[in-house]
């Protein structure tokens, strides 16, 4: 891995580890969580894996940032690191006015970088740029769709990625849940092979609320559906994992 590659991965990890206390300075708000996952079955590499995901999101004067880092314990190639970082500029924050169209909350310009430390011979790197739309939907924490140009170093063509992201809180009797996640669709030009769909919905129960600490500790499951994984035709991976999420 090159020194530049290590530097950018470090920047992503530092963003993902930014504490809430710093939100009082540069940030308008800050949200952080650590997710611990275990399960299988994976089609490539070890069938079962344990992983930790660190997520950070924040808002600032002219936009927002989002970053995450996956740290995966693998028995075949050692520890895998994979991270993504997305800064965005907000139309409503820059102009001081919200969209006049009903159902729309904000528009944004988005850039992104995706980095991993595998394969060791040529670690994955990809760069994205495009636009996002945030919708104003009752009873949802958020629903947003990004449409991005996608270019990875190991593919000669530039393709398209479309990524909806959502979070829906709901209640059954005295139990509080959250249904959240994302989906990525990538074109053939983006993958260098087949078009890809990756979806990772999570269903989480607010167990912290039972002990008097609402919205701080969640337990549940994550289901990952990856059609044509890595652009490989016919390779569809379906993985269910147990999940514990702690917010701070």
XYZ file of C-alpha atoms in Angstrom:
248
model
C 0.000 0.000 0.000
C 1.371 3.456 -0.931
C 1.987 6.245 1.575
C -0.796 8.311 -0.062
C -3.179 5.382 0.310
C -2.306 5.057 4.000
C -2.734 8.808 4.507
C -6.231 8.887 3.012
C -7.312 5.806 4.990
C -6.043 7.559 8.136
C -8.066 10.677 7.293
C -11.219 8.570 6.864
C -10.591 6.808 10.187
C -9.959 10.123 11.964
C -13.265 11.511 10.639
C -15.026 8.364 11.804
C -13.548 8.775 15.296
C -14.403 12.464 15.773
C -16.144 12.896 19.133
C -19.419 14.668 19.819
C -17.620 17.240 21.957
C -16.145 18.808 18.810
C -19.631 19.516 17.446
C -19.729 22.599 19.645
C -16.922 24.160 17.607
C -16.757 23.706 13.856
C -19.779 21.406 13.549
C -23.457 22.332 13.901
C -24.126 18.733 14.923
C -22.283 15.431 15.071
C -23.390 11.793 15.215
C -21.126 8.807 15.799
C -21.587 5.090 16.254
C -19.629 1.866 16.552
C -21.131 -1.319 15.118
C -19.991 -4.831 16.028
C -21.130 -7.537 13.592
C -20.684 -11.288 13.329
C -22.092 -13.850 10.954
C -22.043 -15.405 7.502
C -22.136 -16.991 5.046
C -19.776 -15.189 2.645
C -19.091 -16.566 -0.839
C -15.543 -15.246 -1.254
C -12.944 -15.735 1.480
C -13.789 -16.974 4.978
C -17.406 -18.096 5.282
C -17.921 -16.368 8.660
C -16.388 -13.070 9.789
C -16.323 -10.647 12.701
C -16.134 -6.939 11.978
C -16.258 -3.487 13.523
C -17.668 -0.466 11.704
C -17.021 3.090 12.899
C -19.327 5.767 11.473
C -19.241 9.548 11.728
C -21.650 12.143 10.323
C -21.708 15.901 10.902
C -23.171 19.158 9.685
C -21.255 22.404 9.294
C -21.919 25.914 7.998
C -22.138 25.015 4.300
C -22.747 21.284 4.220
C -22.280 17.859 5.747
C -19.684 15.097 5.993
C -20.061 11.342 6.290
C -17.347 8.747 6.803
C -17.064 5.150 7.876
C -14.351 2.564 8.367
C -14.844 -1.210 8.319
C -12.304 -3.338 10.183
C -12.787 -7.010 9.322
C -11.057 -9.973 10.969
C -10.198 -12.404 8.159
C -8.346 -15.686 8.566
C -7.112 -15.842 4.973
C -5.439 -12.461 4.318
C -5.258 -10.845 7.756
C -7.145 -7.744 8.857
C -9.096 -5.977 6.132
C -9.645 -2.208 6.245
C -12.179 -0.463 4.048
C -13.360 3.136 4.322
C -15.453 5.738 2.523
C -15.590 9.533 2.939
C -18.250 11.855 1.477
C -18.178 15.641 1.939
C -21.150 17.539 0.521
C -22.180 21.149 -0.049
C -25.793 21.984 0.852
C -27.985 24.192 -1.332
C -30.191 25.248 1.593
C -27.232 26.109 3.831
C -25.395 28.109 1.165
C -28.457 30.018 -0.071
C -30.266 30.246 3.259
C -33.501 28.928 1.725
C -35.093 25.494 1.410
C -36.373 24.086 -1.914
C -39.841 25.351 -2.791
C -40.892 21.984 -4.207
C -43.129 19.946 -1.893
C -41.449 16.844 -0.520
C -37.897 18.075 -1.124
C -35.724 19.091 1.812
C -32.351 19.883 0.246
C -30.071 19.497 -2.776
C -26.333 18.961 -2.541
C -23.091 18.540 -4.449
C -21.243 15.418 -3.329
C -17.716 14.072 -3.713
C -16.381 10.801 -2.390
C -13.398 8.503 -2.026
C -13.517 4.740 -1.366
C -10.351 2.980 -0.200
C -9.366 -0.474 0.990
C -6.146 -2.313 1.760
C -7.041 -5.329 -0.430
C -6.029 -6.905 -2.688
C -2.515 -6.451 -1.373
C -1.029 -6.332 -4.862
C -3.302 -3.449 -5.949
C -5.445 -2.002 -3.118
C -8.898 -0.794 -4.133
C -9.349 2.926 -4.793
C -12.360 4.715 -6.261
C -13.435 8.336 -6.662
C -16.965 9.746 -6.931
C -18.635 13.067 -7.695
C -22.243 14.011 -8.295
C -25.429 15.359 -6.723
C -27.761 14.400 -3.897
C -31.423 14.971 -3.085
C -32.760 14.881 0.466
C -36.501 14.266 0.746
C -38.887 15.535 3.414
C -40.929 12.444 4.315
C -43.020 12.328 7.492
C -41.996 9.810 10.174
C -38.586 9.189 8.592
C -35.312 10.339 10.151
C -33.995 10.858 6.628
C -34.272 9.632 3.050
C -31.664 10.691 0.532
C -30.584 9.638 -2.961
C -27.167 10.374 -4.468
C -26.408 10.050 -8.194
C -22.658 9.894 -8.716
C -20.032 9.373 -11.378
C -17.847 6.453 -10.221
C -14.245 5.742 -11.293
C -12.024 3.087 -9.739
C -8.313 2.805 -10.452
C -8.557 -0.754 -11.781
C -11.307 -0.009 -14.360
C -10.645 2.122 -17.451
C -14.214 3.444 -17.808
C -16.240 5.848 -15.661
C -19.677 4.649 -14.641
C -22.669 5.632 -12.530
C -23.559 4.848 -8.921
C -27.032 5.525 -7.498
C -27.313 5.299 -3.709
C -30.486 5.678 -1.634
C -29.963 5.963 2.144
C -32.734 5.832 4.748
C -33.662 5.629 8.424
C -37.168 4.928 9.763
C -37.970 4.816 13.501
C -41.071 2.936 14.587
C -42.655 1.550 17.730
C -44.416 -1.730 18.557
C -46.041 -1.530 21.978
C -43.280 -0.309 24.325
C -40.447 -1.412 22.024
C -38.659 1.163 19.865
C -37.060 0.101 16.591
C -35.065 1.632 13.777
C -35.002 0.373 10.191
C -32.037 1.911 8.397
C -29.569 1.171 5.653
C -28.425 1.914 2.125
C -28.357 0.463 -1.372
C -25.821 1.003 -4.167
C -26.454 0.349 -7.842
C -23.363 0.515 -10.065
C -23.359 0.368 -13.851
C -21.229 -1.998 -15.934
C -18.892 0.892 -16.740
C -18.313 1.425 -13.018
C -17.468 -2.195 -12.209
C -15.717 -3.254 -15.410
C -18.034 -6.289 -15.446
C -21.700 -6.771 -14.677
C -23.924 -4.116 -13.115
C -23.980 -4.496 -9.324
C -26.598 -4.086 -6.597
C -25.440 -3.939 -2.973
C -28.097 -3.436 -0.278
C -27.527 -3.545 3.483
C -30.729 -2.948 5.503
C -30.544 -3.095 9.298
C -33.369 -3.783 11.758
C -32.429 -2.595 15.253
C -34.113 -2.621 18.676
C -33.349 0.211 21.095
C -32.219 -1.949 24.048
C -30.592 1.016 25.778
C -34.026 2.528 26.327
C -34.929 -0.450 28.528
C -32.165 0.548 30.929
C -32.922 4.266 30.825
C -30.459 5.181 28.037
C -32.611 5.755 24.923
C -31.018 5.869 21.452
C -27.606 4.844 22.755
C -27.438 1.041 22.405
C -29.170 -0.986 19.684
C -29.200 -4.710 18.903
C -30.506 -6.440 15.819
C -29.564 -7.844 12.442
C -28.016 -6.656 9.205
C -28.817 -8.365 5.921
C -26.437 -7.872 3.025
C -27.529 -8.614 -0.543
C -24.765 -8.238 -3.145
C -25.783 -9.121 -6.700
C -22.917 -9.699 -9.164
C -20.392 -9.013 -6.394
C -17.322 -7.164 -7.726
C -18.997 -7.229 -11.155
C -18.735 -11.031 -11.383
C -21.725 -12.370 -13.329
C -23.907 -14.748 -11.312
C -22.084 -14.236 -7.985
C -24.853 -13.151 -5.615
C -23.917 -13.048 -1.940
C -26.548 -13.090 0.818
C -25.263 -12.595 4.355
C -27.140 -12.204 7.640
C -25.231 -10.897 10.665
C -26.016 -10.235 14.300
C -25.320 -6.621 15.158
C -24.732 -4.411 18.189
C -24.589 -0.627 17.683
C -23.480 1.951 20.251
C -24.017 5.668 19.525
C -22.128 8.599 21.030
